[in-house]
PDB file of C-alpha atoms in Angstrom:
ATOM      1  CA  UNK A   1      34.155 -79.943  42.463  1.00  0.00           C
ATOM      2  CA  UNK A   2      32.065 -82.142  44.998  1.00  0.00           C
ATOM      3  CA  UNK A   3      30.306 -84.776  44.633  1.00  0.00           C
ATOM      4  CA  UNK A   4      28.542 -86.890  46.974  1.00  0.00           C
ATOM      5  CA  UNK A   5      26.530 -90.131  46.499  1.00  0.00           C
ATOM      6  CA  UNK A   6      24.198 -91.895  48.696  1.00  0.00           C
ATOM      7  CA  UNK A   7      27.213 -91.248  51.329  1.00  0.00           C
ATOM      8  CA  UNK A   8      25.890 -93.460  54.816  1.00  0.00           C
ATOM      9  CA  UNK A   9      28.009 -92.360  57.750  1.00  0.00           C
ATOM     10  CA  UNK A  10      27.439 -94.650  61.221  1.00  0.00           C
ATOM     11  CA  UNK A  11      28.550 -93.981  64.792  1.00  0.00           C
ATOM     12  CA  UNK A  12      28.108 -96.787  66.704  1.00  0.00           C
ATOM     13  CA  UNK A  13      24.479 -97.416  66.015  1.00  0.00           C
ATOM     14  CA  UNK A  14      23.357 -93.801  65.137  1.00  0.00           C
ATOM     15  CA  UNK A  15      23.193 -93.132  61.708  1.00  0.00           C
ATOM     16  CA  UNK A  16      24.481 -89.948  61.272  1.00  0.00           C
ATOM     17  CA  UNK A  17      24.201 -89.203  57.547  1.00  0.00           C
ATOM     18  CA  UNK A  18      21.579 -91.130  55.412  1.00  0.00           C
ATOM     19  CA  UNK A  19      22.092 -91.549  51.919  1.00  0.00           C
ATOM     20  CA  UNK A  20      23.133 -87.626  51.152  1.00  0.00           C
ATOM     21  CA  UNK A  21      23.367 -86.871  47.585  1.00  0.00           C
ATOM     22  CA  UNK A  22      25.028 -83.482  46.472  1.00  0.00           C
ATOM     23  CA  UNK A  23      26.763 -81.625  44.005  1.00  0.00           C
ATOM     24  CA  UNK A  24      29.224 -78.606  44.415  1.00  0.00           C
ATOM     25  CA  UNK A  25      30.236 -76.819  41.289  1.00  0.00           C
ATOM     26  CA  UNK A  26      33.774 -75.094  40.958  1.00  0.00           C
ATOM     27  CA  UNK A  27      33.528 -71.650  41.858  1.00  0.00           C
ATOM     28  CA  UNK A  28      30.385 -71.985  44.199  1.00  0.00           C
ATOM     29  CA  UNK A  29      29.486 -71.465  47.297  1.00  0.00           C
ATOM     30  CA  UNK A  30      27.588 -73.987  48.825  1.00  0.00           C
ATOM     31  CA  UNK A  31      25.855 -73.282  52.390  1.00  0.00           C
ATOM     32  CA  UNK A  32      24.679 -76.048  54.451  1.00  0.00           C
ATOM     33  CA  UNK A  33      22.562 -75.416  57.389  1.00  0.00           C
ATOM     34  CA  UNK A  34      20.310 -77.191  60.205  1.00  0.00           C
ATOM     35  CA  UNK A  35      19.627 -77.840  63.284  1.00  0.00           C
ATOM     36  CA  UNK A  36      22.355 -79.704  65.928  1.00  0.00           C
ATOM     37  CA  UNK A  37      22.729 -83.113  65.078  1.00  0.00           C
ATOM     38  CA  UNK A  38      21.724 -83.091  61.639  1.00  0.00           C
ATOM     39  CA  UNK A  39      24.491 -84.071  59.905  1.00  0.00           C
ATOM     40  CA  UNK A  40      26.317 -81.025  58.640  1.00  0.00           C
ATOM     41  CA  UNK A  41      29.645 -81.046  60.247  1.00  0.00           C
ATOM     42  CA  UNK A  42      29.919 -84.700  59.337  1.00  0.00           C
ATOM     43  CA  UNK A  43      29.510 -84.602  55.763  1.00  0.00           C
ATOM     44  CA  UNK A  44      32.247 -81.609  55.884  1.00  0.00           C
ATOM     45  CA  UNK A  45      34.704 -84.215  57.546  1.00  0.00           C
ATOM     46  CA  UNK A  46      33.557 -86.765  55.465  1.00  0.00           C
ATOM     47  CA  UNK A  47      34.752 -84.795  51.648  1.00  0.00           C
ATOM     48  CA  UNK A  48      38.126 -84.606  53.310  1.00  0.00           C
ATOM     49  CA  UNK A  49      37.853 -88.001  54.497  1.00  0.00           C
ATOM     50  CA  UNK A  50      38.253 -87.002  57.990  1.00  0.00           C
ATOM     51  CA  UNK A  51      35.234 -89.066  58.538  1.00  0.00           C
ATOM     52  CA  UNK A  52      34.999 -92.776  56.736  1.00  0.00           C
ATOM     53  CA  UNK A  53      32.056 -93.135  54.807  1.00  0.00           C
ATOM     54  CA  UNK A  54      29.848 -96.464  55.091  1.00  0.00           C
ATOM     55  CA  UNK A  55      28.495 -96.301  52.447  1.00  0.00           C
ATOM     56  CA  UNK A  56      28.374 -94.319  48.646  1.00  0.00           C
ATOM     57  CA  UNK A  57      30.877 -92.278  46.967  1.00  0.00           C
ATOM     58  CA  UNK A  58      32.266 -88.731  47.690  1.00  0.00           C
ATOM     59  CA  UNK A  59      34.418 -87.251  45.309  1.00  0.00           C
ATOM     60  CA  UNK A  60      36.454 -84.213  44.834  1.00  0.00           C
ATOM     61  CA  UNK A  61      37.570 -82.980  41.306  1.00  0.00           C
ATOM     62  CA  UNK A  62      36.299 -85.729  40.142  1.00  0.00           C
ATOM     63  CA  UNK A  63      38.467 -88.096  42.346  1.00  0.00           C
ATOM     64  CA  UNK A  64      37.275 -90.575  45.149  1.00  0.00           C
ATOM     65  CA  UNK A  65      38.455 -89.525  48.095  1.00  0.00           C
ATOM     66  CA  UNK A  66      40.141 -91.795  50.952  1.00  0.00           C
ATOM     67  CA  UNK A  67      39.302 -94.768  48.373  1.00  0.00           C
ATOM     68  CA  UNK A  68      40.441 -96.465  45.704  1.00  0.00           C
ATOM     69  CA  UNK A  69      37.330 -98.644  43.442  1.00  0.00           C
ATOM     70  CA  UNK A  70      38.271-102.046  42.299  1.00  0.00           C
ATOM     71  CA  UNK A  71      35.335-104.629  40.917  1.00  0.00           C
ATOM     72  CA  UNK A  72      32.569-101.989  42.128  1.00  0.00           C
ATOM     73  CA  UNK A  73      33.886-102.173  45.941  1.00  0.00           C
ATOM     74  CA  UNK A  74      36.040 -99.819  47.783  1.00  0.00           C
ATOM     75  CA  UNK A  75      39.237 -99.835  48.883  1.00  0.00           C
ATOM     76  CA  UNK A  76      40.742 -97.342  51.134  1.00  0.00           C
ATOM     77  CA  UNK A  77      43.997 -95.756  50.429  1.00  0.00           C
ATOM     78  CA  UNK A  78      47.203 -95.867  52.571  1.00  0.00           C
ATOM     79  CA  UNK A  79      47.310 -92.631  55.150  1.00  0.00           C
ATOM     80  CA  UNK A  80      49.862 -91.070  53.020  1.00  0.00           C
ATOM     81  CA  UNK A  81      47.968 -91.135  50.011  1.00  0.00           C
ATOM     82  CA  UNK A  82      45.026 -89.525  51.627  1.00  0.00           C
ATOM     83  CA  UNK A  83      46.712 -87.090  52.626  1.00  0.00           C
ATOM     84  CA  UNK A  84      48.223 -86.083  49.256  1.00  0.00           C
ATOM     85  CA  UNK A  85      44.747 -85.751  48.120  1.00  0.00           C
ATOM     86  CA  UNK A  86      43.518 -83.761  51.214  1.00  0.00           C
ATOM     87  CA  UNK A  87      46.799 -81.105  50.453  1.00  0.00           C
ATOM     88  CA  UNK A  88      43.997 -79.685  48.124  1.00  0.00           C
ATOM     89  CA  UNK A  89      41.104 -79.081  50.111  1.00  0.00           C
ATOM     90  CA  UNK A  90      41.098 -76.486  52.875  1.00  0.00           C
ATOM     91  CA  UNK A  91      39.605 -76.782  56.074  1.00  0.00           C
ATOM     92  CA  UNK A  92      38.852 -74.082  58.986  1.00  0.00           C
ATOM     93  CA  UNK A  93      37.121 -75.396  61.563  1.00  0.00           C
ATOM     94  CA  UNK A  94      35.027 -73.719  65.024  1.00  0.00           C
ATOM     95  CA  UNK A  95      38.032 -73.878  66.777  1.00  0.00           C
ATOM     96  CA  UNK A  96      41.135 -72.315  64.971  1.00  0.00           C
ATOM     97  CA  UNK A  97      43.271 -74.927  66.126  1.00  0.00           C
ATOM     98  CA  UNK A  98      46.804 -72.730  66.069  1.00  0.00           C
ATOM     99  CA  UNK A  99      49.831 -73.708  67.422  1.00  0.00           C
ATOM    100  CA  UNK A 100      49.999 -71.611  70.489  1.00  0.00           C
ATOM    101  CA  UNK A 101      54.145 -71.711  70.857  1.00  0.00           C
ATOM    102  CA  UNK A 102      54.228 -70.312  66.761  1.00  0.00           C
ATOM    103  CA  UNK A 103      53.932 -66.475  65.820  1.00  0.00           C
ATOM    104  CA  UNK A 104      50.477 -65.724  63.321  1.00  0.00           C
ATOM    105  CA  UNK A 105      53.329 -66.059  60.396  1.00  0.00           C
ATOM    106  CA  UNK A 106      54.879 -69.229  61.616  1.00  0.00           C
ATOM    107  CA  UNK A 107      51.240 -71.038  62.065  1.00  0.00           C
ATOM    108  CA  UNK A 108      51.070 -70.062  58.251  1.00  0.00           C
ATOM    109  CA  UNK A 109      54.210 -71.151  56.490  1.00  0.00           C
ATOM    110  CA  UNK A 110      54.364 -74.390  58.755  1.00  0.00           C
ATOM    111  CA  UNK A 111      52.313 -76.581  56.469  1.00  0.00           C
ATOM    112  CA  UNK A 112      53.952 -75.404  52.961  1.00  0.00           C
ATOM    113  CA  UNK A 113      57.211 -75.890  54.754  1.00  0.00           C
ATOM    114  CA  UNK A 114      56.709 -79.782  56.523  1.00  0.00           C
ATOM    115  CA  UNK A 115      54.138 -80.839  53.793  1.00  0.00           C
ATOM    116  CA  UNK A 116      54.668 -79.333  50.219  1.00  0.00           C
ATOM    117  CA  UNK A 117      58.945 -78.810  51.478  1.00  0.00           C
ATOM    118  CA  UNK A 118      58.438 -75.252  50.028  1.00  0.00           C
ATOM    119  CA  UNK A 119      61.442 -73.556  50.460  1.00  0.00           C
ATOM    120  CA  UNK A 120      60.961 -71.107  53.750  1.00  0.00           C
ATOM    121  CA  UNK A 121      61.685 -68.143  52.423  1.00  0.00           C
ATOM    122  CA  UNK A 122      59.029 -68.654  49.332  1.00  0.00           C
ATOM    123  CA  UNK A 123      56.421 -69.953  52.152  1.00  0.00           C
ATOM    124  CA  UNK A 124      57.310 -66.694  53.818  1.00  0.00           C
ATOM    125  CA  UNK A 125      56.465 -64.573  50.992  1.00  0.00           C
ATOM    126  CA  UNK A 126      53.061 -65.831  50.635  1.00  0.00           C
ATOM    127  CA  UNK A 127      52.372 -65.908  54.532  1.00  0.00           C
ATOM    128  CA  UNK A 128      53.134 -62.109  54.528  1.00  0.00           C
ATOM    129  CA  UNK A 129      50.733 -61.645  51.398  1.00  0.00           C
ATOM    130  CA  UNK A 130      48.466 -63.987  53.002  1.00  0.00           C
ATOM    131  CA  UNK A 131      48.210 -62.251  56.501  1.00  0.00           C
ATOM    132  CA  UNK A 132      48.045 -59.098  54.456  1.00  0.00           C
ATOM    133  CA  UNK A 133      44.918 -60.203  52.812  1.00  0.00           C
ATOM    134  CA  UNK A 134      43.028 -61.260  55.629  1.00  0.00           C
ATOM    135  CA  UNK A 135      43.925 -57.707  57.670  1.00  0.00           C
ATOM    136  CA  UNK A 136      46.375 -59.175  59.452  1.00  0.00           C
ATOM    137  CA  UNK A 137      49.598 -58.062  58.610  1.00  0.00           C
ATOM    138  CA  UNK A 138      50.426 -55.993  61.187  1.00  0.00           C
ATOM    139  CA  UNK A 139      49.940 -58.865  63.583  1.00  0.00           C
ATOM    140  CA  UNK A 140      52.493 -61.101  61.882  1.00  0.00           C
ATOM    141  CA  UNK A 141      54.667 -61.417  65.041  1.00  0.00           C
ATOM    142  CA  UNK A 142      51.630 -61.856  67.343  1.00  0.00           C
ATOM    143  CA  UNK A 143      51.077 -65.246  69.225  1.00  0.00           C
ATOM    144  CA  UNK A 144      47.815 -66.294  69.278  1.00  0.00           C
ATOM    145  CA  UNK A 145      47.274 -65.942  73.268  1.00  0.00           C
ATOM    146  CA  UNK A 146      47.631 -62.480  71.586  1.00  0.00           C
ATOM    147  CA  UNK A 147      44.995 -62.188  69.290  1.00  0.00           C
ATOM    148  CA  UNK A 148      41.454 -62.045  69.710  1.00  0.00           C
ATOM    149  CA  UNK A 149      39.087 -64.900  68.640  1.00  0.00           C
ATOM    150  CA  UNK A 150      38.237 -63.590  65.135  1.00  0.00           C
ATOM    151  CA  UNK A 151      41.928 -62.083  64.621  1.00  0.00           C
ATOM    152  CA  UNK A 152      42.976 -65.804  65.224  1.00  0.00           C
ATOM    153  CA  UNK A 153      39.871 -67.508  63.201  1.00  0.00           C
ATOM    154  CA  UNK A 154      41.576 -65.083  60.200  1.00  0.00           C
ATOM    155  CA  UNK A 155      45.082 -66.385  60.717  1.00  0.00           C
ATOM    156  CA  UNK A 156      43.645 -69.861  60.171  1.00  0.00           C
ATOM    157  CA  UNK A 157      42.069 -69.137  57.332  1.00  0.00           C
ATOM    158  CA  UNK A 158      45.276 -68.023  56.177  1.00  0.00           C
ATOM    159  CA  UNK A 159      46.612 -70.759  56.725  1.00  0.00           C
ATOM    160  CA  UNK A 160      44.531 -73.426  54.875  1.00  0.00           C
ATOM    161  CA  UNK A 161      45.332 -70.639  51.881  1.00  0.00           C
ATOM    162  CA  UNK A 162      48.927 -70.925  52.257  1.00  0.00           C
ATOM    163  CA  UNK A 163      48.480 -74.599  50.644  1.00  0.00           C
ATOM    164  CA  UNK A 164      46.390 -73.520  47.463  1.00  0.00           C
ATOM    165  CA  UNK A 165      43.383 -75.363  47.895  1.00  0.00           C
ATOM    166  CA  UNK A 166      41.300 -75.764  45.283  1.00  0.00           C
ATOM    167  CA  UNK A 167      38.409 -76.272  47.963  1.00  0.00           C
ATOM    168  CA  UNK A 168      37.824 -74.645  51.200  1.00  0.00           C
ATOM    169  CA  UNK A 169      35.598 -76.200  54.088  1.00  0.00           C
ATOM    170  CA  UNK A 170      34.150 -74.301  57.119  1.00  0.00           C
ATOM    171  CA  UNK A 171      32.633 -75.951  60.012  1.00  0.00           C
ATOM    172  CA  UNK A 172      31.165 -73.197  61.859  1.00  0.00           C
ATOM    173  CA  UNK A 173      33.485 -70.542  61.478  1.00  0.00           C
ATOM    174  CA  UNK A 174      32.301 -68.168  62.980  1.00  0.00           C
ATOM    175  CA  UNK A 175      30.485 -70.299  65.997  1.00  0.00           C
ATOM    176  CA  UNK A 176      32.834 -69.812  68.759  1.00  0.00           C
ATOM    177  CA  UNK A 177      33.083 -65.924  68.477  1.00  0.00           C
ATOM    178  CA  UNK A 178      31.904 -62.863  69.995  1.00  0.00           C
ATOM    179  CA  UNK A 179      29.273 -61.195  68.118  1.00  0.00           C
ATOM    180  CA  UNK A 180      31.198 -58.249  67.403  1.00  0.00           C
ATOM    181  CA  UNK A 181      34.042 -60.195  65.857  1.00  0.00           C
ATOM    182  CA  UNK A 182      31.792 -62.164  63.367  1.00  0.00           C
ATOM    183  CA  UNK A 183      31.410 -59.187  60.562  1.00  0.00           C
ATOM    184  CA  UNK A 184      35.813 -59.422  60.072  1.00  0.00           C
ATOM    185  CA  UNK A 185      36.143 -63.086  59.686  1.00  0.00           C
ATOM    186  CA  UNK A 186      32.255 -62.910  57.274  1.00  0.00           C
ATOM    187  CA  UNK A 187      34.198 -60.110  55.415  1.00  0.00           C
ATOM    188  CA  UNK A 188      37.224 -62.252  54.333  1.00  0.00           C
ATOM    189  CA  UNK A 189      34.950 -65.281  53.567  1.00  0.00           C
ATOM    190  CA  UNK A 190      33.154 -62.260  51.133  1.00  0.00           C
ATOM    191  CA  UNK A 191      36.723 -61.721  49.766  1.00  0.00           C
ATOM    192  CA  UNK A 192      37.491 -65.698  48.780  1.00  0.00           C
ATOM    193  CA  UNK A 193      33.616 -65.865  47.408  1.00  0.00           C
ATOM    194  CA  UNK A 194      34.509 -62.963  44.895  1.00  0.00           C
ATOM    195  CA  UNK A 195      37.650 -64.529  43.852  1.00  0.00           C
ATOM    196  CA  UNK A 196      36.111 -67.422  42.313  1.00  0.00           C
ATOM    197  CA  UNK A 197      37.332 -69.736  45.268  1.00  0.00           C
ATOM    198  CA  UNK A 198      34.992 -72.888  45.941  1.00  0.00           C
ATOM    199  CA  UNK A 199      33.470 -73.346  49.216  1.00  0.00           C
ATOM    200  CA  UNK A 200      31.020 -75.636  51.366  1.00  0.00           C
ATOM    201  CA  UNK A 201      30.236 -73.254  54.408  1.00  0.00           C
ATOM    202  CA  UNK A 202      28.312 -74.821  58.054  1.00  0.00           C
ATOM    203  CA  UNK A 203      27.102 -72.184  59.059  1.00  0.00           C
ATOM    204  CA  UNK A 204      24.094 -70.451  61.116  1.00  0.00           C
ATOM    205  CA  UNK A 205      25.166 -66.480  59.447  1.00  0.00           C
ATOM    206  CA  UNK A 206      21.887 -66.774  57.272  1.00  0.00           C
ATOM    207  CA  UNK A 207      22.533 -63.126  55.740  1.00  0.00           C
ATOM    208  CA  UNK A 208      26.137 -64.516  54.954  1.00  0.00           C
ATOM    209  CA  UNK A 209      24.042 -67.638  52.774  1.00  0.00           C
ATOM    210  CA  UNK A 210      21.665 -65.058  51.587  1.00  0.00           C
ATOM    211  CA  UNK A 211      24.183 -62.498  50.321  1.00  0.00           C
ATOM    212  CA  UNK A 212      27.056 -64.867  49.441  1.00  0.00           C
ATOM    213  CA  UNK A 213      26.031 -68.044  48.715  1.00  0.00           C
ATOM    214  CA  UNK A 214      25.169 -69.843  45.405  1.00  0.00           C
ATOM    215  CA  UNK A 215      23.281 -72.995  46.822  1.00  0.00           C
ATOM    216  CA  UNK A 216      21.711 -73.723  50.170  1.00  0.00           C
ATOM    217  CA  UNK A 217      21.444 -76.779  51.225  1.00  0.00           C
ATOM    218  CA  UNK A 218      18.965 -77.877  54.799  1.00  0.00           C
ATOM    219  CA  UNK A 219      19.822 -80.333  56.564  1.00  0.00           C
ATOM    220  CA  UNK A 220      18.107 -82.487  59.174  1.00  0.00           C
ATOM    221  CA  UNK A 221      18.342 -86.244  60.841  1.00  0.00           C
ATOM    222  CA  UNK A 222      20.850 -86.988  58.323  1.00  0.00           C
ATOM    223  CA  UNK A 223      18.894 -86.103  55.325  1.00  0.00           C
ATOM    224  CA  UNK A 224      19.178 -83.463  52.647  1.00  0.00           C
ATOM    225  CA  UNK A 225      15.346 -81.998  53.053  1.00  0.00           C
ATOM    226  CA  UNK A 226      15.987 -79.357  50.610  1.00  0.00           C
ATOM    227  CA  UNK A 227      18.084 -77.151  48.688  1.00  0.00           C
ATOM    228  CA  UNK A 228      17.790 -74.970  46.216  1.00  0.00           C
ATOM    229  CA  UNK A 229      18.901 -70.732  45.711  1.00  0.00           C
ATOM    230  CA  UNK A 230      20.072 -68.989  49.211  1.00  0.00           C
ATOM    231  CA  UNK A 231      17.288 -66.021  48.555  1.00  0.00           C
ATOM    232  CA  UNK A 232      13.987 -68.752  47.009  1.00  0.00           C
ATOM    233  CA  UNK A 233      14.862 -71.250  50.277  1.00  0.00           C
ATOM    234  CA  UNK A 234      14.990 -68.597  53.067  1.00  0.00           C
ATOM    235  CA  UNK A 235      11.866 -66.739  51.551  1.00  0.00           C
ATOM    236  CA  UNK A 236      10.055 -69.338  50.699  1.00  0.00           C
ATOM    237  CA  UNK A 237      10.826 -72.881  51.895  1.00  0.00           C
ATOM    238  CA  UNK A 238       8.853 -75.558  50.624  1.00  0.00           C
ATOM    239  CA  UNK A 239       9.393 -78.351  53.223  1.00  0.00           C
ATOM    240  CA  UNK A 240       7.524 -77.988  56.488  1.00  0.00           C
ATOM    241  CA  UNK A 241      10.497 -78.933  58.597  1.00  0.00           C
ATOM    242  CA  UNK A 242      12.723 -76.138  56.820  1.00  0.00           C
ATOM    243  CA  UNK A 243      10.147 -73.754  57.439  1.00  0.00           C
ATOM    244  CA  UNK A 244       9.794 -74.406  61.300  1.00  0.00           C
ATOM    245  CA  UNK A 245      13.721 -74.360  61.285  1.00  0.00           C
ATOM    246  CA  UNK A 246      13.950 -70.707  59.576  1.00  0.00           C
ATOM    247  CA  UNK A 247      10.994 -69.580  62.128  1.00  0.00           C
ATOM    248  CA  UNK A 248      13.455 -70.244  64.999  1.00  0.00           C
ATOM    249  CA  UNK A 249      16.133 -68.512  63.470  1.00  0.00           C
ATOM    250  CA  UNK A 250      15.501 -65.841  60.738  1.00  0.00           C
TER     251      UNK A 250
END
């Protein structure tokens, strides 16, 4: 489902990612994790081509992403052909982004509506079933000055669903929370894992990786330093610089 290739990624003169090679199978959950600065939330932006690469290929489904390749260089697409191929890849990010002056529901069937013109009373539908299956369907009518930081972090999430991604990306989802509102927004995560959904997940929840994921990936100064099976990498790391990382934080 993801693929990524020697991807380079430069700001300015910092290079932020360095050559990252990885490989995302459909249906698995990939977790990605490191220290500030290494790299992770940029090679999240940079599959959805929120992010320009520098250098090397990422694709999705098989598909370059942002580019087009012609006579082995790339060429990148017009804006509104990126974003036909982003429509399929769903993002939830640290900060749930909502549209403060739009009800839980309406923050749901906006996209569907504007983007994929599905007819509002269809986008409805799902945003009901949606809200429903993240816990939320009582809240429907709420705005989100009126819901609390994981209630609205689960009304986002619904609302990269409502577009039927075949990917979902989270940067940190669970970052900007209170502790005691981590476990609900974890616990719908659990609920996409077990329906087969495919996921790259930032994240510092190392139980989450442990229990749920498929792959972990470590990340630091831009580098993949090494990946392998949530429960063999968090046991036993084989890198030195994983292993002072998982001191700090296991």
């Amino acid at each position: 489902m993801v693929e990524a290739s020697g991807v380079h990624k430069r700001f300015g003169r910092t290079e932020v990612l360095r050559g990252v090679d990885l490989t995302v199978q459909p249906g698995e959950v990939c977790c990605v994790i490191g220290p500030s600065g290494s790299g992770k939330s940029t090679l999240l932006r940079c599959i959805n081509h929120l992010e320009r690469i520098d250098a090397g290929r990422m694709r999705v489904a098989g598909e370059l992403i942002g580019y087009r390749e012609s006579g082995g260089k790339l060429h990148e697409l017009r804006e509104s052909e990126i974003a036909r191929k982003r429509q399929d890849i769903g993002m939830v990010f640290q900060r749930f982004n909502l549209f403060p002056h739009r009800t839980a529901l309406e923050n749901v069937i906006e996209a569907p509506v504007t983007v994929r013109r599905v007819p509002k009373a269809q986008a409805r539908r799902r945003a009901v079933e949606l809200l429903d299956r993240v816990g939320l369907a009582d809240r429907r009518d709420a705005y989100p000055a009126q819901l609390s930081g994981g209630q609205q972090q689960r009304v986002a999430i619904a609302r990269a669903l409502a577009m039927h991604p075949r990917l979902m990306l989270f940067d940190e989802p669970t970052s900007a929370l209170d502790p005691e509102l981590v476990g609900e927004v974890l616990d719908v995560m659990r609920g996409l894992a077990a329906d087969g959904m495919t996921m790259v997940v930032v994240t510092h929840e190392m139980g989450f990786a442990r229990e749920v994921g498929d792959a972990l990936v470590f990340m630091d100064e831009g580098r993949i330093v090494e990946a392998g099976a949530p429960r063999t990498v968090l046991a036993d790391p084989q890198h030195e610089r994983t292993r002072a990382f998982l001191s700090k934080v296991l």
